[in-house]
Short mmCIF file of C-alpha atoms in Angstrom, two decimals:
data_model
loop_
_atom_site.label_atom_id
_atom_site.label_comp_id
_atom_site.label_asym_id
_atom_site.label_seq_id
_atom_site.Cartn_x
_atom_site.Cartn_y
_atom_site.Cartn_z
CA MET A 1 228.40 125.65 8.95
CA LYS A 2 225.49 123.54 10.34
CA SER A 3 222.60 123.35 8.03
CA ASN A 4 219.35 121.53 8.06
CA HIS A 5 219.61 121.14 4.39
CA PHE A 6 221.74 117.87 4.71
CA THR A 7 220.99 114.55 6.10
CA GLU A 8 223.31 111.88 7.34
CA GLU A 9 222.96 110.27 3.89
CA HIS A 10 224.20 113.61 2.12
CA GLU A 11 227.15 113.95 4.53
CA MET A 12 228.05 110.19 3.90
CA PHE A 13 227.91 111.09 0.23
CA ARG A 14 230.07 113.91 0.94
CA GLU A 15 232.75 112.05 2.85
CA SER A 16 232.73 109.49 0.03
CA LEU A 17 233.05 111.93 -2.81
CA ARG A 18 235.66 113.96 -0.97
CA ALA A 19 238.01 110.92 -0.34
CA PHE A 20 237.37 110.10 -4.11
CA LEU A 21 238.50 113.54 -5.43
CA ASP A 22 241.27 113.56 -2.78
CA LYS A 23 242.74 110.26 -4.44
CA GLU A 24 241.77 110.62 -7.94
CA ALA A 25 241.73 114.29 -8.87
CA ARG A 26 243.62 116.51 -6.42
CA PRO A 27 247.03 114.94 -6.83
CA TYR A 28 246.80 115.57 -10.71
CA ILE A 29 245.43 118.85 -11.06
CA ASP A 30 248.64 120.69 -11.47
CA GLN A 31 249.62 118.06 -14.32
CA TRP A 32 246.20 118.61 -15.88
CA GLU A 33 246.79 122.50 -15.83
CA GLU A 34 250.01 122.14 -17.58
CA GLU A 35 248.71 119.70 -20.20
CA ARG A 36 245.56 122.09 -20.69
CA ARG A 37 243.28 119.07 -20.60
CA THR A 38 241.51 116.77 -18.05
CA PRO A 39 241.61 113.22 -19.07
CA ARG A 40 238.44 111.42 -19.85
CA ASP A 41 239.25 108.60 -17.58
CA ILE A 42 238.50 110.50 -14.60
CA TRP A 43 234.92 110.97 -15.55
CA LYS A 44 234.58 107.33 -16.28
CA LYS A 45 235.69 106.59 -12.82
CA MET A 46 233.22 109.11 -11.28
CA GLY A 47 230.44 107.65 -13.22
CA GLU A 48 231.34 103.94 -12.01
CA GLN A 49 231.27 105.27 -8.55
CA GLY A 50 227.84 106.82 -8.91
CA TYR A 51 228.89 110.41 -8.38
CA LEU A 52 227.33 111.62 -11.97
CA GLY A 53 223.75 111.90 -12.82
CA LEU A 54 222.65 112.19 -9.24
CA GLY A 55 219.14 113.93 -10.05
CA TYR A 56 218.78 112.07 -13.34
CA PRO A 57 216.05 109.15 -13.28
CA GLU A 58 217.18 105.43 -12.51
CA GLU A 59 216.14 104.45 -16.13
CA TYR A 60 219.01 106.20 -17.67
CA GLY A 61 221.24 105.23 -14.96
CA GLY A 62 220.92 108.04 -12.55
CA SER A 63 220.27 107.85 -9.14
CA GLY A 64 216.96 110.02 -8.72
CA LEU A 65 218.24 111.84 -5.73
CA ASP A 66 217.21 115.26 -4.38
CA PHE A 67 219.03 118.41 -5.58
CA PHE A 68 220.98 118.92 -2.33
CA TYR A 69 223.19 115.88 -3.34
CA ASP A 70 223.98 118.18 -6.40
CA VAL A 71 224.55 120.98 -4.08
CA VAL A 72 227.34 118.65 -2.13
CA PHE A 73 228.82 117.70 -5.49
CA ASN A 74 229.47 121.19 -6.49
CA GLU A 75 230.76 122.21 -3.14
CA GLU A 76 233.30 119.36 -3.10
CA ILE A 77 234.47 120.05 -6.69
CA GLY A 78 234.69 123.75 -5.61
CA ARG A 79 237.12 122.80 -2.98
CA LEU A 80 239.69 121.47 -5.50
CA ASN A 81 240.69 124.98 -6.61
CA SER A 82 240.48 124.15 -10.12
CA GLY A 83 237.66 125.83 -11.98
CA GLY A 84 238.81 123.99 -15.18
CA PHE A 85 238.04 120.64 -13.61
CA ALA A 86 234.65 121.86 -12.03
CA ILE A 87 233.47 123.44 -15.25
CA THR A 88 233.69 120.32 -17.36
CA GLN A 89 231.04 118.33 -15.67
CA GLN A 90 228.91 121.36 -14.62
CA VAL A 91 228.54 122.27 -18.37
CA THR A 92 227.64 118.54 -19.00
CA GLN A 93 225.31 117.63 -16.02
CA TYR A 94 223.75 121.05 -15.38
CA MET A 95 223.88 123.28 -18.35
CA SER A 96 223.49 121.18 -21.55
CA SER A 97 222.23 117.62 -20.77
CA PRO A 98 219.20 118.82 -18.80
CA TYR A 99 217.62 120.15 -21.86
CA ILE A 100 217.48 116.88 -23.25
CA LEU A 101 216.02 115.35 -20.02
CA LYS A 102 213.42 118.14 -19.79
CA TYR A 103 212.34 118.59 -23.30
CA GLY A 104 213.92 115.67 -25.46
CA SER A 105 212.19 112.85 -27.22
CA ASP A 106 212.59 109.32 -25.71
CA GLU A 107 214.97 108.58 -28.44
CA LEU A 108 217.23 111.42 -27.59
CA LYS A 109 217.15 110.58 -23.94
CA LYS A 110 218.12 107.00 -24.45
CA LYS A 111 220.91 107.88 -26.89
CA TYR A 112 222.66 110.46 -24.76
CA LEU A 113 221.71 110.39 -21.20
CA PRO A 114 223.12 106.89 -20.27
CA GLY A 115 226.52 108.05 -21.54
CA ILE A 116 226.57 111.33 -19.61
CA ILE A 117 225.68 109.47 -16.29
CA SER A 118 228.33 106.75 -16.98
CA GLY A 119 230.94 109.39 -17.82
CA ASP A 120 231.60 108.08 -21.33
CA LEU A 121 230.09 111.17 -22.85
CA VAL A 122 230.86 114.85 -22.33
CA SER A 123 228.66 117.57 -23.76
CA CYS A 124 228.47 121.20 -24.52
CA ILE A 125 226.04 124.08 -24.43
CA ALA A 126 226.51 126.28 -27.60
CA ILE A 127 224.77 129.53 -27.12
CA SER A 128 227.27 132.57 -27.35
CA GLU A 129 228.29 133.80 -30.68
CA PRO A 130 231.02 136.50 -31.60
CA GLY A 131 228.06 138.92 -31.76
CA ALA A 132 225.49 137.64 -29.18
CA GLY A 133 226.14 136.46 -25.75
CA SER A 134 223.52 137.18 -23.27
CA ASP A 135 221.13 138.33 -26.14
CA ALA A 136 220.13 134.86 -27.03
CA ALA A 137 217.16 135.84 -29.01
CA ASN A 138 219.42 137.40 -31.37
CA ILE A 139 221.69 134.59 -32.23
CA GLN A 140 222.56 134.05 -35.85
CA THR A 141 223.25 130.52 -36.45
CA ARG A 142 220.76 129.12 -38.90
CA ALA A 143 219.00 125.85 -39.20
CA VAL A 144 216.95 125.28 -42.40
CA ARG A 145 214.86 122.21 -42.56
CA GLU A 146 215.44 120.18 -45.71
CA GLY A 147 213.44 116.93 -45.70
CA ASP A 148 214.20 114.81 -42.68
CA HIS A 149 217.34 117.02 -41.80
CA TYR A 150 218.36 120.57 -40.79
CA ILE A 151 221.27 122.16 -42.56
CA VAL A 152 223.20 124.27 -39.90
CA ASN A 153 225.36 127.37 -40.68
CA GLY A 154 226.93 129.80 -38.35
CA SER A 155 229.49 130.03 -35.64
CA LYS A 156 229.75 129.81 -31.66
CA THR A 157 232.43 131.03 -29.36
CA PHE A 158 233.45 130.40 -25.57
CA ILE A 159 232.06 126.98 -25.80
CA THR A 160 233.20 125.09 -22.65
CA ASN A 161 234.08 121.19 -23.86
CA GLY A 162 233.98 122.30 -27.51
CA VAL A 163 237.12 120.64 -28.59
CA TYR A 164 237.03 117.51 -26.63
CA GLY A 165 233.25 116.98 -26.09
CA ASP A 166 231.07 114.37 -27.83
CA PHE A 167 227.97 116.47 -28.63
CA LEU A 168 226.55 120.04 -28.60
CA VAL A 169 223.25 121.11 -27.67
CA THR A 170 222.93 123.97 -30.11
CA VAL A 171 220.95 127.15 -30.00
CA VAL A 172 219.92 127.92 -33.47
CA LYS A 173 217.46 130.11 -35.72
CA THR A 174 214.73 128.15 -37.58
CA ASN A 175 212.87 131.25 -38.22
CA PRO A 176 214.86 134.40 -38.29
CA GLU A 177 211.77 136.51 -38.94
CA ALA A 178 210.06 135.36 -35.71
CA GLY A 179 212.56 136.72 -33.01
CA SER A 180 212.58 134.79 -30.02
CA ALA A 181 209.86 132.55 -31.37
CA GLY A 182 212.20 131.58 -34.09
CA VAL A 183 214.91 129.88 -31.53
CA SER A 184 215.17 126.25 -31.43
CA MET A 185 217.63 123.65 -29.85
CA LEU A 186 219.47 120.72 -31.85
CA VAL A 187 221.84 118.24 -30.66
CA ILE A 188 224.85 118.33 -33.05
CA ASP A 189 227.51 115.48 -32.94
CA ARG A 190 230.66 117.48 -32.37
CA ASN A 191 232.37 115.20 -35.10
CA ALA A 192 229.76 115.72 -37.58
CA GLU A 193 231.03 116.73 -41.17
CA GLY A 194 231.25 120.49 -41.40
CA VAL A 195 231.95 121.20 -37.43
CA THR A 196 235.25 122.69 -36.76
CA ALA A 197 236.70 123.70 -33.37
CA THR A 198 239.51 126.24 -32.69
CA LYS A 199 240.79 125.83 -28.93
CA LEU A 200 240.85 129.30 -27.13
CA LYS A 201 243.93 130.12 -25.02
CA LYS A 202 242.31 131.40 -21.76
CA LEU A 203 243.57 133.35 -18.62
CA GLY A 204 242.41 130.59 -16.39
CA TRP A 205 240.40 127.50 -16.41
CA HIS A 206 243.48 125.77 -17.97
CA CYS A 207 242.61 122.09 -17.72
CA SER A 208 239.29 122.63 -19.60
CA ASP A 209 239.00 123.10 -23.25
CA THR A 210 237.03 126.09 -24.67
CA ALA A 211 236.31 126.39 -28.32
CA GLU A 212 235.35 128.65 -31.19
CA LEU A 213 233.05 126.47 -33.35
CA SER A 214 232.17 126.84 -37.13
CA PHE A 215 229.13 125.13 -38.83
CA ALA A 216 229.48 124.70 -42.46
CA ASP A 217 226.29 123.12 -43.93
CA VAL A 218 226.26 120.57 -41.10
CA LYS A 219 223.48 117.94 -41.64
CA VAL A 220 221.61 117.28 -38.51
CA PRO A 221 218.61 114.52 -38.33
CA ALA A 222 215.22 116.23 -37.67
CA SER A 223 214.94 113.84 -35.00
CA ASN A 224 217.75 115.69 -33.08
CA LEU A 225 215.32 118.52 -32.41
CA ILE A 226 214.97 118.98 -28.60
CA GLY A 227 211.31 119.66 -27.97
CA GLN A 228 209.32 121.78 -30.31
CA GLU A 229 210.63 124.03 -33.02
CA GLY A 230 210.44 127.63 -32.10
CA GLN A 231 210.24 126.98 -28.15
CA GLY A 232 214.04 127.19 -27.70
CA PHE A 233 214.45 130.53 -26.18
CA TYR A 234 211.80 129.52 -23.54
CA TYR A 235 213.67 126.46 -22.67
CA LEU A 236 216.75 128.57 -22.26
CA MET A 237 214.81 131.08 -19.88
CA ASN A 238 214.16 128.10 -17.62
CA GLY A 239 217.56 126.28 -17.95
CA LEU A 240 219.76 129.24 -17.36
CA GLN A 241 218.77 129.49 -13.75
CA LEU A 242 220.23 126.07 -13.05
CA GLU A 243 223.30 126.97 -14.87
CA ARG A 244 223.82 130.10 -12.81
CA LEU A 245 222.77 128.23 -9.43
CA CYS A 246 225.14 125.35 -9.63
CA ALA A 247 227.83 127.84 -9.78
CA VAL A 248 227.01 129.40 -6.46
CA PRO A 249 227.73 126.62 -4.02
CA ALA A 250 231.02 125.78 -6.02
CA ALA A 251 232.09 129.22 -5.65
CA VAL A 252 230.86 129.52 -2.02
CA SER A 253 233.39 126.42 -1.21
CA ALA A 254 236.19 127.99 -3.09
CA MET A 255 236.17 130.93 -0.93
CA GLU A 256 236.08 128.75 2.15
CA ASN A 257 239.06 127.14 0.83
CA ALA A 258 240.89 130.07 0.04
CA ILE A 259 240.34 131.33 3.59
CA GLU A 260 241.49 128.04 5.12
CA VAL A 261 244.83 128.05 3.30
CA SER A 262 245.33 131.62 3.75
CA LEU A 263 244.77 131.00 7.51
CA GLN A 264 247.32 127.93 7.36
CA TYR A 265 249.96 130.32 5.64
CA MET A 266 249.30 133.19 8.16
CA SER A 267 250.03 131.03 11.11
CA GLU A 268 253.31 129.99 9.71
CA ARG A 269 254.58 133.17 7.99
CA GLN A 270 256.60 135.26 10.49
CA ALA A 271 257.06 138.98 10.09
CA PHE A 272 258.76 141.28 12.71
CA GLY A 273 259.11 138.37 15.14
CA ARG A 274 255.59 137.14 15.17
CA PRO A 275 253.16 135.38 12.79
CA ILE A 276 251.18 137.61 10.62
CA ASN A 277 247.93 136.29 11.68
CA LYS A 278 248.48 138.59 14.77
CA PHE A 279 248.60 141.81 12.84
CA GLN A 280 245.18 143.36 13.42
CA VAL A 281 244.65 144.78 10.08
CA LEU A 282 244.90 141.13 8.31
CA ARG A 283 243.00 139.56 11.45
CA HIS A 284 240.09 142.06 10.42
CA ARG A 285 240.00 141.38 6.75
CA ILE A 286 239.83 137.64 7.45
CA ALA A 287 236.95 138.44 10.12
CA GLN A 288 235.17 140.53 7.47
CA MET A 289 235.49 138.00 4.72
CA SER A 290 234.50 134.95 7.04
CA ALA A 291 231.28 137.05 8.12
CA GLU A 292 230.42 137.74 4.27
CA VAL A 293 230.91 134.43 3.07
CA THR A 294 229.00 132.57 5.57
CA ALA A 295 226.06 135.08 5.06
CA LEU A 296 226.47 134.19 1.37
CA LYS A 297 226.38 130.44 2.12
CA ALA A 298 223.23 130.61 3.97
CA PHE A 299 221.86 132.57 1.05
CA SER A 300 222.97 130.13 -1.43
CA TYR A 301 221.42 127.36 0.44
CA TYR A 302 218.04 129.12 0.56
CA CYS A 303 218.09 129.78 -3.21
CA CYS A 304 219.06 126.05 -3.72
CA GLN A 305 216.08 125.08 -1.47
CA LEU A 306 213.83 127.32 -3.74
CA TYR A 307 215.07 125.29 -6.78
CA ALA A 308 214.60 121.71 -4.79
CA ASP A 309 211.05 122.95 -4.19
CA GLY A 310 210.17 123.48 -7.86
CA VAL A 311 210.01 127.37 -7.24
CA TYR A 312 211.25 129.22 -10.37
CA ASP A 313 212.64 132.46 -8.79
CA VAL A 314 214.56 134.40 -11.24
CA LYS A 315 215.21 137.22 -8.72
CA GLN A 316 216.71 135.27 -5.91
CA CYS A 317 218.82 133.22 -8.42
CA SER A 318 220.21 136.35 -10.10
CA MET A 319 221.10 137.83 -6.83
CA ALA A 320 222.74 134.66 -5.55
CA LYS A 321 224.84 134.53 -8.89
CA LEU A 322 225.82 138.37 -8.75
CA LEU A 323 226.85 138.49 -5.09
CA VAL A 324 228.69 135.35 -4.83
CA THR A 325 230.85 135.60 -7.93
CA GLU A 326 231.65 139.10 -7.13
CA LYS A 327 232.79 138.20 -3.71
CA ALA A 328 234.65 135.45 -4.85
CA GLU A 329 236.83 137.55 -7.01
CA GLU A 330 237.41 140.04 -4.03
CA VAL A 331 238.27 137.01 -1.72
CA ALA A 332 240.82 135.52 -4.32
CA THR A 333 242.55 139.19 -4.25
CA LYS A 334 242.66 139.69 -0.68
CA CYS A 335 243.71 136.19 -0.05
CA LEU A 336 246.42 136.39 -2.49
CA GLN A 337 247.52 139.71 -0.89
CA PHE A 338 248.04 137.68 2.42
CA PHE A 339 250.84 135.52 0.69
CA GLY A 340 252.63 138.65 -0.63
CA GLY A 341 255.21 137.48 -3.02
CA TYR A 342 254.30 134.00 -2.93
CA GLY A 343 250.85 134.56 -3.98
CA PHE A 344 252.12 135.73 -7.22
CA MET A 345 253.83 132.20 -7.70
CA GLU A 346 252.39 129.21 -9.33
CA ASP A 347 253.57 126.99 -6.75
CA TYR A 348 250.92 128.36 -4.33
CA PRO A 349 247.28 127.95 -4.53
CA LEU A 350 245.99 131.47 -4.83
CA ALA A 351 247.46 132.18 -8.18
CA ARG A 352 245.21 129.58 -9.79
CA MET A 353 242.12 130.84 -7.85
CA TYR A 354 242.97 134.34 -8.88
CA ARG A 355 242.86 133.53 -12.42
CA ASP A 356 239.94 131.09 -12.27
CA VAL A 357 237.43 133.37 -10.44
CA ARG A 358 237.64 136.13 -13.02
CA VAL A 359 235.19 134.51 -15.33
CA GLY A 360 232.52 133.97 -12.96
CA THR A 361 231.16 137.57 -13.21
CA ILE A 362 231.00 137.01 -17.11
CA GLY A 363 229.88 133.34 -17.48
CA GLY A 364 226.46 132.36 -17.36
CA GLY A 365 225.13 136.05 -17.56
CA SER A 366 227.52 138.89 -16.65
CA SER A 367 227.20 140.89 -13.48
CA GLU A 368 225.75 143.59 -15.66
CA ILE A 369 223.04 141.33 -17.05
CA MET A 370 222.53 140.16 -13.55
CA ARG A 371 221.69 143.67 -12.35
CA GLU A 372 219.62 144.50 -15.07
CA ILE A 373 217.59 141.35 -14.52
CA ILE A 374 217.37 142.40 -10.90
CA ALA A 375 216.27 145.82 -11.82
CA LYS A 376 213.69 144.98 -14.08
CA ILE A 377 211.81 143.17 -11.35
CA VAL A 378 212.53 145.15 -8.45
CA ILE A 379 211.95 148.52 -10.56
CA ASP A 380 210.09 147.78 -13.29
CA SER A 381 207.78 145.12 -11.77
CA VAL A 382 208.83 142.64 -14.42
CA GLY A 383 208.56 139.41 -12.85
CA TYR A 384 208.73 135.68 -12.28
CA LYS A 385 207.70 135.77 -8.65
CA SER A 386 207.92 132.36 -7.37
CA ALA A 387 206.85 130.79 -10.71
CA GLN A 388 206.32 126.93 -10.35
CA THR A 389 207.91 124.86 -12.89
CA ASP A 390 206.79 121.36 -14.05
CA TYR A 391 210.16 119.83 -13.88
CA ALA A 392 211.85 120.45 -10.57
CA PRO A 393 214.50 118.05 -9.46
CA PRO A 394 213.37 115.29 -7.31
CA LYS A 395 212.75 115.72 -3.59
CA ALA A 396 214.06 112.38 -2.30
CA LYS A 397 212.06 110.59 -5.22
CA LYS A 398 212.45 109.93 -8.83
CA ALA A 399 213.00 112.92 -11.21
CA SER A 400 210.13 114.26 -13.25
CA ASN A 401 209.87 112.44 -16.89
CA GLY A 402 210.78 115.94 -18.39
CA SER A 403 208.54 115.46 -21.20
CA ALA A 404 208.22 118.48 -23.71
CA PRO A 405 205.58 121.18 -23.01
CA ALA A 406 202.33 120.50 -24.52
CA ALA A 407 201.08 122.85 -27.44
CA PRO A 408 198.65 125.51 -26.27
CA ALA A 409 195.41 123.78 -24.78
CA LYS A 410 192.37 123.59 -27.28
CA GLU A 411 190.02 124.40 -24.63
CA GLU A 412 186.34 125.58 -25.33
CA SER A 413 186.02 129.32 -24.60
CA VAL A 414 184.13 130.43 -21.53
CA GLY A 415 182.02 133.59 -22.54
CA SER A 416 183.48 135.94 -25.36
CA ALA A 417 186.32 138.60 -25.51
CA ALA A 418 183.46 141.01 -26.20
CA GLU A 419 181.66 140.14 -23.21
CA MET A 420 184.56 140.44 -21.21
CA LEU A 421 185.75 143.76 -22.47
CA PRO A 422 184.69 146.00 -19.68
CA VAL A 423 186.01 143.82 -17.09
CA ILE A 424 189.35 143.65 -18.96
CA GLN A 425 189.48 147.50 -19.80
CA SER A 426 188.95 147.96 -15.96
CA GLN A 427 191.83 145.84 -14.95
CA VAL A 428 194.31 147.13 -17.67
CA GLU A 429 193.56 150.76 -16.65
CA LYS A 430 194.99 149.91 -13.06
CA VAL A 431 198.57 149.65 -14.24
CA SER A 432 200.77 151.94 -15.86
CA ALA A 433 200.62 152.23 -19.64
CA LEU A 434 202.87 149.49 -21.29
CA GLY A 435 204.44 151.89 -23.92
CA ASN A 436 203.56 149.21 -26.65
CA THR A 437 200.72 147.48 -28.37
CA VAL A 438 199.66 143.79 -27.59
CA LYS A 439 197.16 141.42 -29.18
CA PHE A 440 195.84 138.31 -27.74
CA ASN A 441 194.70 135.96 -30.23
CA PHE A 442 192.00 133.44 -29.32
CA GLY A 443 191.62 132.02 -32.67
CA ALA A 444 188.27 133.15 -33.73
CA GLU A 445 188.41 136.30 -31.48
CA GLN A 446 191.33 139.04 -31.02
CA LEU A 447 191.81 141.33 -27.85
CA PHE A 448 193.94 144.40 -28.66
CA ILE A 449 195.69 146.30 -26.10
CA ASP A 450 196.96 149.82 -26.92
CA GLY A 451 199.61 151.03 -24.15
CA THR A 452 200.95 153.68 -26.25
CA GLY A 453 198.80 156.47 -24.95
CA ALA A 454 198.46 157.89 -21.28
CA ALA A 455 196.62 154.77 -20.12
CA ASN A 456 196.26 151.09 -21.59
CA THR A 457 192.93 150.92 -23.60
CA VAL A 458 191.34 147.60 -24.94
CA SER A 459 189.37 146.95 -28.09
CA THR A 460 188.34 143.81 -30.23
CA ASP A 461 190.09 144.93 -33.20
CA ASP A 462 192.39 142.48 -35.14
CA SER A 463 195.20 144.87 -35.76
CA ASP A 464 198.86 144.38 -36.11
CA ALA A 465 200.81 144.71 -32.60
CA ASP A 466 204.25 144.82 -31.39
CA CYS A 467 203.67 141.46 -29.76
CA THR A 468 200.92 138.79 -30.53
CA VAL A 469 200.02 136.26 -27.64
CA SER A 470 198.25 133.19 -28.86
CA VAL A 471 196.32 131.59 -25.94
CA SER A 472 192.91 130.02 -25.27
CA PHE A 473 190.35 132.27 -24.02
CA ALA A 474 189.79 130.02 -20.94
CA ASP A 475 193.43 130.18 -20.08
CA PHE A 476 193.38 134.29 -20.60
CA GLN A 477 190.58 134.49 -18.07
CA ALA A 478 192.80 132.25 -15.62
CA LEU A 479 195.58 134.80 -16.19
CA MET A 480 193.15 137.79 -15.59
CA GLN A 481 191.84 136.20 -12.33
CA GLY A 482 195.32 135.28 -11.12
CA LYS A 483 194.86 131.64 -11.21
CA LEU A 484 197.48 131.03 -14.05
CA ASN A 485 201.06 132.70 -13.76
CA PRO A 486 202.05 134.12 -17.13
CA MET A 487 205.72 132.94 -16.90
CA ASN A 488 204.14 129.32 -16.22
CA ALA A 489 201.87 129.67 -19.20
CA VAL A 490 204.92 130.68 -21.54
CA MET A 491 207.00 127.76 -20.23
CA SER A 492 204.24 125.29 -20.30
CA GLY A 493 203.39 126.19 -24.05
CA GLN A 494 199.78 127.50 -23.02
CA MET A 495 200.96 130.79 -24.28
CA GLN A 496 202.88 131.22 -27.64
CA ILE A 497 204.48 134.74 -28.14
CA ASP A 498 205.24 136.12 -31.57
CA GLY A 499 207.06 139.66 -31.89
CA ASP A 500 209.00 141.76 -29.38
CA MET A 501 209.82 139.50 -26.26
CA GLY A 502 210.46 142.94 -24.35
CA VAL A 503 206.96 143.67 -24.58
CA ALA A 504 205.93 140.06 -23.48
CA MET A 505 208.04 140.59 -20.51
CA LYS A 506 205.52 143.37 -19.34
CA LEU A 507 202.60 141.28 -19.46
CA GLN A 508 203.17 140.10 -15.66
CA SER A 509 202.07 143.84 -14.60
CA LEU A 510 198.59 143.25 -16.36
CA PHE A 511 198.12 140.01 -14.59
CA GLY A 512 199.58 141.09 -10.89
#
């Protein structure tokens, strides 16, 4: 498929990476699957060749390349027909280390990023727990500050690289009473005292390790806090989009590979005196799948371009993740059927793909979660419409420095809440009642919106609310005027949210 997203340099990189993988990885995949582990030296070799850290800054050993080099990377590892091989570096490069790059201190960046880029280190993202998967705001793992350390207790599960990895980017609760505003992120040494891992047996992804982790009074330096305490949930809100997006081109190329090997088999397999690629029912299935995969590939490139341009588009990203992972499962099933009984045999490629793709509709947010996110945006007008981020991947230039969001600006108020009351009342009356109460805290003044009646009403009462939003009055005016996007304000730290995050998600309708 010809695409204007790739330059000659991108294609040269693709040829080089494909040749490397065909020599250093493809011949050994079956062995690694049997051994249930991918050896560490393959990552070291990839680091030495410059295949890791493509979009990371050069100061840490990265290449500072634009995001479509990462798209090529994911397409090529997707072609290998080994989800276990692919996920190890997807988790390291796109799901865990970016939090250190974007929000971590200089100390953390210098300590961990060079090893990630050289292939000497492998990392994990530890979010899911036995009782909390996609509901990240309700995790139970505690981190209690004691002097210059945190003491961590709790458990995590389904953690890729949790057995053989080197460090864990761990989501913890530092303030259990604060809901999502009490979530923080810590870097925890995998081999720290009190950390234990139990390797889980999986249906697929056999050459990657997945663990159940336990933390028992684990002592973690306070300097290992990523960004600001209490901001972890907001970091996740942004980071999960890249996690979902990197899986899309890999899944598309895996589907293309499945169709390609099926076509080869169908041209050779004889039934009733002719190749089975001459039977109309099979030809039409191939035609339908090819058309759908080609369309999804174009859509995936569109979503990747949005990310490359710094557009934070939750709707498009969620749609891509939903459609591509669901289609990958269908393609694996239909292509296995082309092989008949041989498709059920481990000596043929579709058996592995059939196992590996099944987790795609679960990991990184299940299909049900994706549908609910899309429904909230499309039906309930809860949205992040084309929200810009301050840390988009480089566009043929150096990556951003990834500094942590600043605290809410201490700006001098323009006017007062009381003076603005009629204007604000007029605007909030135009939208449907929130069904909740919200308080905007400007420091010296407050603004209370009661949406529990037939319409939203506004006052300057300092009353308890379902959700309290701390923001400068100047930034609040910018929100009302449409000059500041609510999600941008949250991500940048200009708005601090305390209370029910579900209520906070409704604020977009007030500032539309």
